[in-house]
XYZ file of C-alpha atoms in Angstrom:
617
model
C 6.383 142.473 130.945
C 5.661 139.587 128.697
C 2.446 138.540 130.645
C 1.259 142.169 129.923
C 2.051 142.014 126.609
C 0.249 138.825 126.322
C -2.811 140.344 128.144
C -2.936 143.135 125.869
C -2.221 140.383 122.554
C -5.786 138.849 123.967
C -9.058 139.578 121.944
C -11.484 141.902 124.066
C -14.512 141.009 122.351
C -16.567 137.958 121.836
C -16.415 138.671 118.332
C -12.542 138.735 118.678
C -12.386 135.441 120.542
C -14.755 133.959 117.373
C -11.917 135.300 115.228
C -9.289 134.254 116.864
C -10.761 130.567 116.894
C -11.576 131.240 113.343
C -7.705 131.567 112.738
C -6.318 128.624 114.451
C -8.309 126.364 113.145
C -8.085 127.455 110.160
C -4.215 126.926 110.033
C -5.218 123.436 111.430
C -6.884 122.777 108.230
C -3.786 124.225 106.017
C -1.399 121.980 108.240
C -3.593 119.278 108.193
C -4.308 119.078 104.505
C -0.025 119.830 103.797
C 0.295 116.639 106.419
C -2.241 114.513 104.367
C -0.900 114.813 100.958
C 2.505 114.464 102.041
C 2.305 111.677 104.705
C 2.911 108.860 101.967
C 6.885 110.339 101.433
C 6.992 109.817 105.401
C 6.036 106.155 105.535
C 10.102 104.801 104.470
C 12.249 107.366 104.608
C 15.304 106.547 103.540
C 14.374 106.227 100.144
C 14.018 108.786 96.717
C 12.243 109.890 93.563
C 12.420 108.576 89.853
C 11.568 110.207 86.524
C 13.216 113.562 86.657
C 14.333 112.859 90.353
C 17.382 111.615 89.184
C 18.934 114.762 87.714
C 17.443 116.499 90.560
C 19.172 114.244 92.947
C 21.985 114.214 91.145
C 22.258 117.988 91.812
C 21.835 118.526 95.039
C 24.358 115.832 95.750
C 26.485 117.187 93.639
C 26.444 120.253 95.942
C 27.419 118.275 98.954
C 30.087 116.059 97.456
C 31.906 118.973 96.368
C 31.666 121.015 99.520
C 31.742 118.167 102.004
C 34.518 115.863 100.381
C 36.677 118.106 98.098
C 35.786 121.365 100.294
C 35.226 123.388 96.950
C 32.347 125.308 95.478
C 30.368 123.557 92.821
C 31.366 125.587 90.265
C 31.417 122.528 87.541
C 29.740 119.151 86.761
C 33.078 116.426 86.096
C 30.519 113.190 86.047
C 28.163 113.887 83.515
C 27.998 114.903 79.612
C 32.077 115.017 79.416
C 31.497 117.564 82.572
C 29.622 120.613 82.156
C 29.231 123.598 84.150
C 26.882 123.390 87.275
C 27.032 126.936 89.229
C 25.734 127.945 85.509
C 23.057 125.738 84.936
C 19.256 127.673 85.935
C 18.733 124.332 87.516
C 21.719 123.069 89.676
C 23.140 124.195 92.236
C 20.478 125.381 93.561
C 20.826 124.438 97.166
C 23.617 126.315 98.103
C 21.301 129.748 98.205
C 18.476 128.223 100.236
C 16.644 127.409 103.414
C 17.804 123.672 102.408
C 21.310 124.424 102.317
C 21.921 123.424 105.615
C 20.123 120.627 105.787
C 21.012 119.430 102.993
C 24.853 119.249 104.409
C 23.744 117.313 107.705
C 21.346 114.996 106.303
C 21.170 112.187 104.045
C 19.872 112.499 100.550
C 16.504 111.437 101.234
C 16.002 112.897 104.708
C 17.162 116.409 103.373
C 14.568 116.077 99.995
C 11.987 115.254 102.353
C 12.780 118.438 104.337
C 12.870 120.684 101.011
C 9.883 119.134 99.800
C 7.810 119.789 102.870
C 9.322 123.272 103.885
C 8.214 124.876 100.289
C 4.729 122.918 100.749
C 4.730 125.325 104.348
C 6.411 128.414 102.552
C 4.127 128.343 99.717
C 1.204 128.020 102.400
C 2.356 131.287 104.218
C 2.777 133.054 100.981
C -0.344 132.346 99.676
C -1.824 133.105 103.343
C -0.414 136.846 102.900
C -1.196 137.287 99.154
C -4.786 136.698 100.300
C -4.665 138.905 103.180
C -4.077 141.639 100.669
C -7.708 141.467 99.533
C -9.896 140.120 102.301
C -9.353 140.499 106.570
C -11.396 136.902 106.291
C -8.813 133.914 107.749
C -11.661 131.590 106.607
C -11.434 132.633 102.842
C -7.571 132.521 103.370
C -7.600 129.161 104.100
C -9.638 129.131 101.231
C -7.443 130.365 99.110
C -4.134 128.414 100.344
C -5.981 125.055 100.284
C -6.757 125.786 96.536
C -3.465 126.892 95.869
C -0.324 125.441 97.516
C -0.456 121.783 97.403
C -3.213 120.987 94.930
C -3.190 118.553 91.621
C -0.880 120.630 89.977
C 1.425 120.779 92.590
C 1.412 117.251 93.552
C 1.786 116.153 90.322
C 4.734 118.120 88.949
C 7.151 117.178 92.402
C 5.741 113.767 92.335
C 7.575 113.697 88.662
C 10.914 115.413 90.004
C 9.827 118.473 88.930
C 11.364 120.692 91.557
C 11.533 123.574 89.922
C 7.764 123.711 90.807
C 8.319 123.928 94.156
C 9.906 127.994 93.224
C 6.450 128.428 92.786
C 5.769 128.857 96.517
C 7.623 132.085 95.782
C 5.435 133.493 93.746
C 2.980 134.810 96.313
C 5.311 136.470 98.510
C 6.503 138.318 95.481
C 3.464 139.562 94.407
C 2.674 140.267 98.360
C 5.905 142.657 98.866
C 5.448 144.520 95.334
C 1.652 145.251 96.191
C 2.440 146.879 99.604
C 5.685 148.287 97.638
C 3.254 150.173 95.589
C 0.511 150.825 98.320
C -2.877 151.322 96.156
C -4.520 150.413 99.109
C -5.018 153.619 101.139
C -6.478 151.475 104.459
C -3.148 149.898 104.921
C -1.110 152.751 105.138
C 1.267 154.240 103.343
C 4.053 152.267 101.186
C 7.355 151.380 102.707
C 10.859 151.382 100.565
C 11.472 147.980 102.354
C 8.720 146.227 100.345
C 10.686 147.223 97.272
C 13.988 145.692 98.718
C 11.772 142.202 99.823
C 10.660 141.880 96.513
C 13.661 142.109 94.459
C 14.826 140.080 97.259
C 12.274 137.193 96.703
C 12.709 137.394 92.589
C 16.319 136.795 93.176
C 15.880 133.700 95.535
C 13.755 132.262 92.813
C 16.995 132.594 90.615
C 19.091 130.739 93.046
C 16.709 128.053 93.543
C 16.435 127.539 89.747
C 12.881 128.804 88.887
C 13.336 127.944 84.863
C 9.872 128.378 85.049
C 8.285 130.271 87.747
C 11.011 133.006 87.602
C 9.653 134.587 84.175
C 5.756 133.850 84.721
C 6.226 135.559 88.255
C 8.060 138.442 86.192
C 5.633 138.806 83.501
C 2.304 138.548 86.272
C 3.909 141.126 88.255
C 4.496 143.402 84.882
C 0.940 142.683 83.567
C -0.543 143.706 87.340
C 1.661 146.521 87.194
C 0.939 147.954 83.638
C -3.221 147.212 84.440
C -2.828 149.072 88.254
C -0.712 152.114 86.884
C -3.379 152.788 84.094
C -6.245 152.239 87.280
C -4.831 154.905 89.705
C -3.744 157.015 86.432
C 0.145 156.825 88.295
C 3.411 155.515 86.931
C 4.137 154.182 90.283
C 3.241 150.878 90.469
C 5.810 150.309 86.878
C 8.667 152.436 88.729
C 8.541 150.011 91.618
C 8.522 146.724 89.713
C 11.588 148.441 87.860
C 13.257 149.256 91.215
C 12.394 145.641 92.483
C 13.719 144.390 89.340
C 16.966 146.201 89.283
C 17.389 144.645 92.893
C 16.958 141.339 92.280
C 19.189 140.951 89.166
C 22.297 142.700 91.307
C 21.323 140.272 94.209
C 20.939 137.409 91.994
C 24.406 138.385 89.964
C 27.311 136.028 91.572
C 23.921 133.186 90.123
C 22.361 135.194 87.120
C 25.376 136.264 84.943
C 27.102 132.544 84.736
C 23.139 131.417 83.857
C 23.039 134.102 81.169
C 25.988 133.088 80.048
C 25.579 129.222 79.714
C 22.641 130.362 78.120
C 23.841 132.439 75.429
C 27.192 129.497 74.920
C 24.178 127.097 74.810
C 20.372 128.420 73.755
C 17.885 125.801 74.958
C 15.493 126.789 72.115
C 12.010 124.506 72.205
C 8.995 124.047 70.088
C 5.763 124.452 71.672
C 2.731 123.757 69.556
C 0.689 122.257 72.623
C -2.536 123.209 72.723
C -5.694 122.944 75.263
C -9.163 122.752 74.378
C -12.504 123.643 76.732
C -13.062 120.589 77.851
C -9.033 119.175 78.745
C -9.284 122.359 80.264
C -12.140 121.606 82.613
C -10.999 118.078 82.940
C -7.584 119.565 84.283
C -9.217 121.525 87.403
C -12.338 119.148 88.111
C -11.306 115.452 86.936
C -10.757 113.319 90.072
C -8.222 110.839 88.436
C -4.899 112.658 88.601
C -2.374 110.032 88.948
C 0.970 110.086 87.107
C -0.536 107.447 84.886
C -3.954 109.021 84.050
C -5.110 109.295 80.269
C -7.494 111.911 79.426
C -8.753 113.016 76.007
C -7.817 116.265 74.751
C -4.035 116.206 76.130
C -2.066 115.907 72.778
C 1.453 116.319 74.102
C 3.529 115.289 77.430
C 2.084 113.326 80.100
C -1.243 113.856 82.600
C 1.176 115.201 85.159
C 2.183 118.028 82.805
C -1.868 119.204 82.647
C -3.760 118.502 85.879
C -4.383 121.103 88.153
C -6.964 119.664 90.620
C -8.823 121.775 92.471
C -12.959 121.023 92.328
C -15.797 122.612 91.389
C -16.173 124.439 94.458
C -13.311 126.808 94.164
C -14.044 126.752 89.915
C -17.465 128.225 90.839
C -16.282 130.304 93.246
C -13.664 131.888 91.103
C -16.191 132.469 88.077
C -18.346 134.338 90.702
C -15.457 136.431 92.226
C -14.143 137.176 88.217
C -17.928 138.852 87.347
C -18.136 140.479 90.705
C -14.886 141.647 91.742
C -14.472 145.634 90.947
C -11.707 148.139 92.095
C -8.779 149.856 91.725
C -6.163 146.749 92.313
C -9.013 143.829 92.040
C -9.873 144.473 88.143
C -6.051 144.819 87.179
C -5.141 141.691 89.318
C -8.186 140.204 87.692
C -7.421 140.846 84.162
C -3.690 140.263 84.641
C -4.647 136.554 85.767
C -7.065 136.257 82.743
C -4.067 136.871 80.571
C -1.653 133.940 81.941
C -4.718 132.197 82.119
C -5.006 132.506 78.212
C -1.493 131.532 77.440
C -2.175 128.292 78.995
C -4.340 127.226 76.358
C -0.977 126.927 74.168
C -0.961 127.099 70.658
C -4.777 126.950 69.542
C -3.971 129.814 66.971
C -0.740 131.567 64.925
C -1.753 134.165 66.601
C -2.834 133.259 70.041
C -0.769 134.766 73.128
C 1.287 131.911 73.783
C 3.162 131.404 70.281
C 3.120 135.042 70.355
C 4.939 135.621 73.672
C 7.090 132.164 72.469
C 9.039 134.649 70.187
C 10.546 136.480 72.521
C 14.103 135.081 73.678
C 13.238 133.948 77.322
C 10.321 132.634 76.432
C 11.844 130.564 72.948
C 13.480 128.112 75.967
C 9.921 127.185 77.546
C 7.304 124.642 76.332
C 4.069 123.245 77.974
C 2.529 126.242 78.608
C -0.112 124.732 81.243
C 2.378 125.669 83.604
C 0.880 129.328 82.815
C -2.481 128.272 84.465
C -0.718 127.948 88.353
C 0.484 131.552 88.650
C -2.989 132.216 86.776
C -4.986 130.716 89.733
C -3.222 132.297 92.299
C -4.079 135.532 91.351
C -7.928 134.299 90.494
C -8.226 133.279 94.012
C -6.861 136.843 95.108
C -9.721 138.309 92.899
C -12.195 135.772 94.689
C -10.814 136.777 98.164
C -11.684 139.879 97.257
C -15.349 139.249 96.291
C -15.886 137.685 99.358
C -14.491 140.177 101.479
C -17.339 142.347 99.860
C -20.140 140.062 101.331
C -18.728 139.395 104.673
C -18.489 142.841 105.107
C -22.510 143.209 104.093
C -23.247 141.279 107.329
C -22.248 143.772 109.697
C -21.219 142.147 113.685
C -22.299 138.615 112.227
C -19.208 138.625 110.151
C -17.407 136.417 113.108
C -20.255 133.748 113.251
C -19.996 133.553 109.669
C -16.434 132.987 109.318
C -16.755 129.916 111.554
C -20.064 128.465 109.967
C -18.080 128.593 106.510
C -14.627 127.090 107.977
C -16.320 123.459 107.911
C -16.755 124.342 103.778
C -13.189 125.131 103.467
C -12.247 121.757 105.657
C -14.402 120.113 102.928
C -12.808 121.744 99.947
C -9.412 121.041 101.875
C -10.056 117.101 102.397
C -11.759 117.107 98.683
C -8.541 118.462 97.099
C -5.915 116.504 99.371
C -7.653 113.360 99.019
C -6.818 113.940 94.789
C -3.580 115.620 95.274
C -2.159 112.346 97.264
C -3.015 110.444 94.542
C 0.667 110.712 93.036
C 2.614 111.472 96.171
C 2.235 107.859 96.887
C 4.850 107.058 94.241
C 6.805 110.147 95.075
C 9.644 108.903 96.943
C 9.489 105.200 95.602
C 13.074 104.489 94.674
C 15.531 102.815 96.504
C 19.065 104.754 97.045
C 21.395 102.992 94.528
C 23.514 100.203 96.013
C 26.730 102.176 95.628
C 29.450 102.993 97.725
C 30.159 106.509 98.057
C 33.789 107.484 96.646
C 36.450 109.521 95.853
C 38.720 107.579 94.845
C 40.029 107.957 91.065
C 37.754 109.520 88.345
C 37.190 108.376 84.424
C 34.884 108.882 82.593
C 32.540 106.056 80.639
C 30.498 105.948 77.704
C 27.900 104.302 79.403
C 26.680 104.070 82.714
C 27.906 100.965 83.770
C 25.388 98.312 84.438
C 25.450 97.962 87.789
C 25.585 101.646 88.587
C 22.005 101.326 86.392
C 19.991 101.587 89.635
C 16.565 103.220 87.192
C 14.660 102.569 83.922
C 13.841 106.057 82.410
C 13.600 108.131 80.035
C 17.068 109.754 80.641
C 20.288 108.159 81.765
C 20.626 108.061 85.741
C 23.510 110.226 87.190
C 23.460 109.933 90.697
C 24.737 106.594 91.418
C 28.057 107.861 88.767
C 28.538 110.450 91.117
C 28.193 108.390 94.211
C 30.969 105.769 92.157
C 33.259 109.081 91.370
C 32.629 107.946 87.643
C 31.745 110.296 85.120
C 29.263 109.901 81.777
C 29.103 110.744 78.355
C 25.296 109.785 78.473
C 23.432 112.457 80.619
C 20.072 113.852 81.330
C 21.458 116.824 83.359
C 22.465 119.902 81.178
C 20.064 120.392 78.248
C 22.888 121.452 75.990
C 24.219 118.040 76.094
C 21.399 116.007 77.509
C 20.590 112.661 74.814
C 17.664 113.647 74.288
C 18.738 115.956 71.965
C 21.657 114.111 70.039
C 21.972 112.774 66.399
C 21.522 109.004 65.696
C 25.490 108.679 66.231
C 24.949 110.652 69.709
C 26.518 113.809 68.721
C 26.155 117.561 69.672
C 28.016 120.610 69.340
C 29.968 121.644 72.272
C 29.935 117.706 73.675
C 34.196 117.301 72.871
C 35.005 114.615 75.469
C 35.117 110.723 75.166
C 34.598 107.754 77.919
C 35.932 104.049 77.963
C 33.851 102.427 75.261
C 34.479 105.120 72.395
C 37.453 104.341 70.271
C 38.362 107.815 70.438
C 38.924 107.505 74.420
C 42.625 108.280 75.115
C 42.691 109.062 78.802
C 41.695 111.263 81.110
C 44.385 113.409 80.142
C 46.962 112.799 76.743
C 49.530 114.956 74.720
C 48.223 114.943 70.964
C 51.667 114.951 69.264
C 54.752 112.385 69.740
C 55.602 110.123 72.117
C 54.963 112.556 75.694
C 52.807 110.702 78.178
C 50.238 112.637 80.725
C 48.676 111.677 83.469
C 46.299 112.720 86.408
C 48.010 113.159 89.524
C 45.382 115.057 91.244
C 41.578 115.394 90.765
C 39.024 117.144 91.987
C 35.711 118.408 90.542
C 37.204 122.345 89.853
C 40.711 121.202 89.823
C 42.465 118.569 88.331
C 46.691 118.396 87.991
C 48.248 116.499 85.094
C 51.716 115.434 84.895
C 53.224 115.354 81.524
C 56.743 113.051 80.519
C 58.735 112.853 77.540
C 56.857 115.583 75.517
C 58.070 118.301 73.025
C 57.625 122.344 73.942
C 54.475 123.334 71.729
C 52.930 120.014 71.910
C 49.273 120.077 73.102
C 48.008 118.637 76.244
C 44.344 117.629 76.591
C 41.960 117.602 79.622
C 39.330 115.003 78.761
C 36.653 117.518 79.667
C 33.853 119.283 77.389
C 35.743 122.912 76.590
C 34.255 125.831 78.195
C 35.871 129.475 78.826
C 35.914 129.521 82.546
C 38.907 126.485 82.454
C 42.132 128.047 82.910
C 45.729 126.415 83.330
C 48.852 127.049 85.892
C 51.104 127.457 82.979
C 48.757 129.746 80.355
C 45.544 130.476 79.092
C 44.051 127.303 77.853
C 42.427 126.507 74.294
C 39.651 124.347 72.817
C 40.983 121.856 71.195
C 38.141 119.454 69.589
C 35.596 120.739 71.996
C 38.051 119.365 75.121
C 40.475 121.794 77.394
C 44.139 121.831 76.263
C 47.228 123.539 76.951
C 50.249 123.745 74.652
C 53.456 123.074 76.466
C 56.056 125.144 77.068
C 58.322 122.394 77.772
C 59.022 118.791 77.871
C 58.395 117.912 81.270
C 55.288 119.793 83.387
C 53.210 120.113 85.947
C 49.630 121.655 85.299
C 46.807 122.507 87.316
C 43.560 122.966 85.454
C 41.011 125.057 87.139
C 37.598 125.730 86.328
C 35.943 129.043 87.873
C 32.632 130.928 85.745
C 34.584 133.899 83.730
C 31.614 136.257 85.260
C 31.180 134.764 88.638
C 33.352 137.425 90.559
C 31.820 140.039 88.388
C 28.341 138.937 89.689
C 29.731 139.097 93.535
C 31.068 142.522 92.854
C 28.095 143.582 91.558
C 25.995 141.633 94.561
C 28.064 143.825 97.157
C 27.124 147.088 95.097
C 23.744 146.325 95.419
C 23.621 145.260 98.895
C 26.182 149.036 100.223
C 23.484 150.603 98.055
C 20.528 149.213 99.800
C 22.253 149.724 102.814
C 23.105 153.519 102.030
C 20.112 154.263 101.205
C 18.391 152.903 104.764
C 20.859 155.069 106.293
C 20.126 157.920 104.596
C 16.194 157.874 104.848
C 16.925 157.070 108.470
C 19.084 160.178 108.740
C 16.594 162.481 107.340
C 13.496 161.325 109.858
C 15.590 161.711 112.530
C 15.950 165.419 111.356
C 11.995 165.501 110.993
């Protein structure tokens, strides 16, 4: 049976033999070019990033520690900022929904990075693959299209600076791939199936658990503007009803993630500035330039570093997306086309008061999000759908030599392949640079410092390293991993609202845990990162108890509801001599489960019921 199902797999044709060929190889160049930018992180492997690798590092490890050692969920952050919460922040925890997951618990640190880091580079690959194969049957202008897209300049640069939340980015494709089969404009693939819908809400919601800050709202927003342009094209509200439906699914799959973000959020705005701007020629110096190293200078950049602009991907695919832009007409290429025009505009920043970008900054997602080059990458993915789409046009023109063609343009796309790669591994030389700090792992009993001590100070940067605390079981007042909190955004005396605890070094340090009033005494008997037990002596009822932790609404107590005291947690005592448990847990976390399940007997009642009725049919 499977021999015969092989046989009948086979081409028939000579001209489906060419294509076949045509397809392999051209995954050999995808694979090949993935292997060649990334082969540098494989040459010592037991090392890690720098720059904002640290707080991404500190993360993930965060994730294991807490599973792995204290068998808990990471609900909160103990070893940095006073403690903070983590299942709450868009950008941590974000392995514990994921591929990585797994891997992540098995692995070392810098084995299971290495793993994340190359299995998006492969995701995003596939994704862009499909979003392609939406406009064009060609595998050679595929190829085309994923060699310009998933590990180009752009790409290599932002992960090269530990910005992972780029790597969410290799969702963006598959999103866009589900909701345009979800809508089905595209008579010649059949009609539209209700599982699309589901997939895509699904995909939008994985992009919340992985902590897309960024991609998460520019997917959103390219899927609404493609939506809006293709509903007004086909003169049918379908294409907005199914982005709704999508929508709705992914926020009650995302819930037990979304609603503790959305809360943090509102406890804790992250409100930016962003008056960057891009002019004509930064702009052509981002996609064409051949220097794109972490340290490269270029004229025209007035804000952040070169790793924050470049987005190398030659003048072969530029010229090939003008052509595809002037050519490209229909019913789903013009609204794709003119939906990637407008993030395209919005990356040019803040050239006017009145430009998109300080426009669309108003709006309360978008008041948390600066550098707004990081518009241009969803941009070009949907440029190069509008150029697959051109193309498609002239290979079909050449009738049964279509085959023959493919393969005498492959060796073009190898070229375009090895010409981007070549720039792209540029910075992934430095990527994984860092030595693992010489620290042995513990558990053992937690305070909190000031300070990083100086030999936990394993990195020079512009924010204070975390992950060798949390290797040390020692937490931080200095921190670079919750924005709210983060030093960058302190007064000269290192003061923000909402940061209530102290660490050795601070005259106001009292212990990890103290009774305000009198002569009581309290200590910790018991810590871990969600739950800590205190032990008070020698107190008076109605005396206050404090945890030395930053205050937030999820802590509770074994005795009461606890207060914020000072910006800490506290508990007033009901007698002299106690025994408390503090507890942290998200106040909407089971909320968001409930509301998960909902979603999930809906989907699944739904499926049964459209099953039900074509069985009647």
């Amino acid at each position: 049976m499977v021999l015969s199902r092989l046989k009948r797999a086979l081409p028939r044709s000579k001209l489906g033999w060419v294509l076949a060929i045509t397809s392999v190889l051209a995954w050999g160049v995808i694979l090949g070019m993935i292997g060649f930018v990334l082969a540098p992180t494989m040459g010592t492997r037991d090392t890690i990033g720098s720059h904002d690798w640290d707080q991404m590092e500190s993360h993930r490890y965060l994730v294991t520690k807490t599973i792995l050692a204290f068998h808990q969920f990471p609900f909160w952050n103990p070893y940095a900022c006073g403690g903070h919460p983590n299942w709450g922040g868009f950008e941590s925890g974000t392995t514990v929904v994921s591929p990585w997951f797994p891997f992540y618990l098995t692995m070392t640190l810098p084995h299971a990075l290495r793993v994340e880091v190359w299995g998006m580079a492969v995701i995003s690959a596939i994704g862009a693959w499909l979003f392609a194969s939406l406009f064009t049957k060609s595998h050679t202008i595929r190829a085309l299209a994923v060699v310009a897209f998933a590990v180009n300049g752009r790409w290599a640069l932002q992960i090269t600076s530990g910005h992972t939340w780029h790597l969410v980015y290799g969702l963006t494709p598959w999103v866009l791939y589900f909701y345009d089969r979800a809508v089905g404009a595209d008579p010649s693939r059949g009609p539209p199936r209700r599982r699309y819908v589901v997939f895509c809400g699904a995909f939008l919601a994985l992009m919340v658990y992985t902590g897309g800050i960024y991609p998460l709202p520019e997917t959103i927003l390219a899927v609404a503007l493609y939506g809006v342009f293709l509903a007004a094209t086909t003169r049918s509200p379908r294409p907005v009803l199914v982005g709704l439906a999508a929508g709705g699914i992914s926020l009650g799959l995302a819930a037990p993630k979304l609603l503790p973000v959305l809360e943090v959020l509102l406890k804790h705005p992250r409100l930016v500035d962003s008056p960057e701007t891009l002019d004509f020629g930064a702009f052509v110096d981002v996609l064409t330039s051949r220097d794109q190293d972490m340290t490269s200078m270029h004229g025209g950049i007035n804000a952040w570093g070169w790793h924050e602009w470049g987005m190398y991907v030659g003048w072969a695919v530029v010229v090939a997306i003008v052509l595809g832009a002037f050519v490209s007409r229909g019913t789903r290429e013009s609204p794709l086309k003119w939906a990637g025009l407008a993030l395209l505009s919005l990356g040019f920043g803040t050239f006017d008061p009145h430009a998109p970008w300080p426009l669309l900054h108003q709006l309360p997602v978008f008041q948390s999000q600066h550098v707004p080059s990081r518009w241009m990458y969803p941009s070009l993915l949907m440029m190069l759908g509008v150029m697959a789409a051109a193309f498609e046009k002239l290979l079909v023109r050449s009738g049964r030599a279509r085959g023959w063609l493919e393969l005498a343009l492959l060796p073009g796309v190898a070229w375009v392949a090895y010409d981007v790669a070549t720039v792209s591994r540029q910075p992934t030389v430095h990527m994984f640079a860092q030595h693992m700090p010489a620290v042995i792992e513990s558990t053992g009993p937690f305070h909190v410092d000031q300070h990083l001590p100086p030999e936990l100070a394993y990195q020079y940067d512009w924010a204070p390293a975390s992950l060798s605390a949390e290797m040390a079981n020692i937490g931080t007042i200095d921190c670079g991993t919750f924005p709210a909190f983060h030093n960058y955004f302190r007064d000269q005396n290192g003061h923000i609202p909402g940061l209530g605890a102290h660490g050795l070094g601070d005259p106001e340090y009292k212990g990890e845990a103290f009774v305000v009033e009198g002569a009581g005494r309290a200590a910790v008997t018991k810590w871990s990162p969600n739950a800590v037990t205190v032990e008070v002596h020698g107190a008076r009822p109605g005396e206050r108890v404090v945890l030395n932790q930053n205050w937030d609404p999820g802590w509770s107590a074994s005795i009461g509801k606890t207060e914020n005291w000072k910006d800490t947690v506290s508990e007033l005592l009901p007698g002299g001599e106690e025994t408390i448990v503090f507890r942290y847990r998200p106040p909407t976390f089971w909320p968001g489960v409930a509301l998960f399940l909902a979603t999930c007997a809906g989907i699944v009642w739904r499926w049964r019921r459209v099953r039900r009725y074509a069985s009647r049919a």
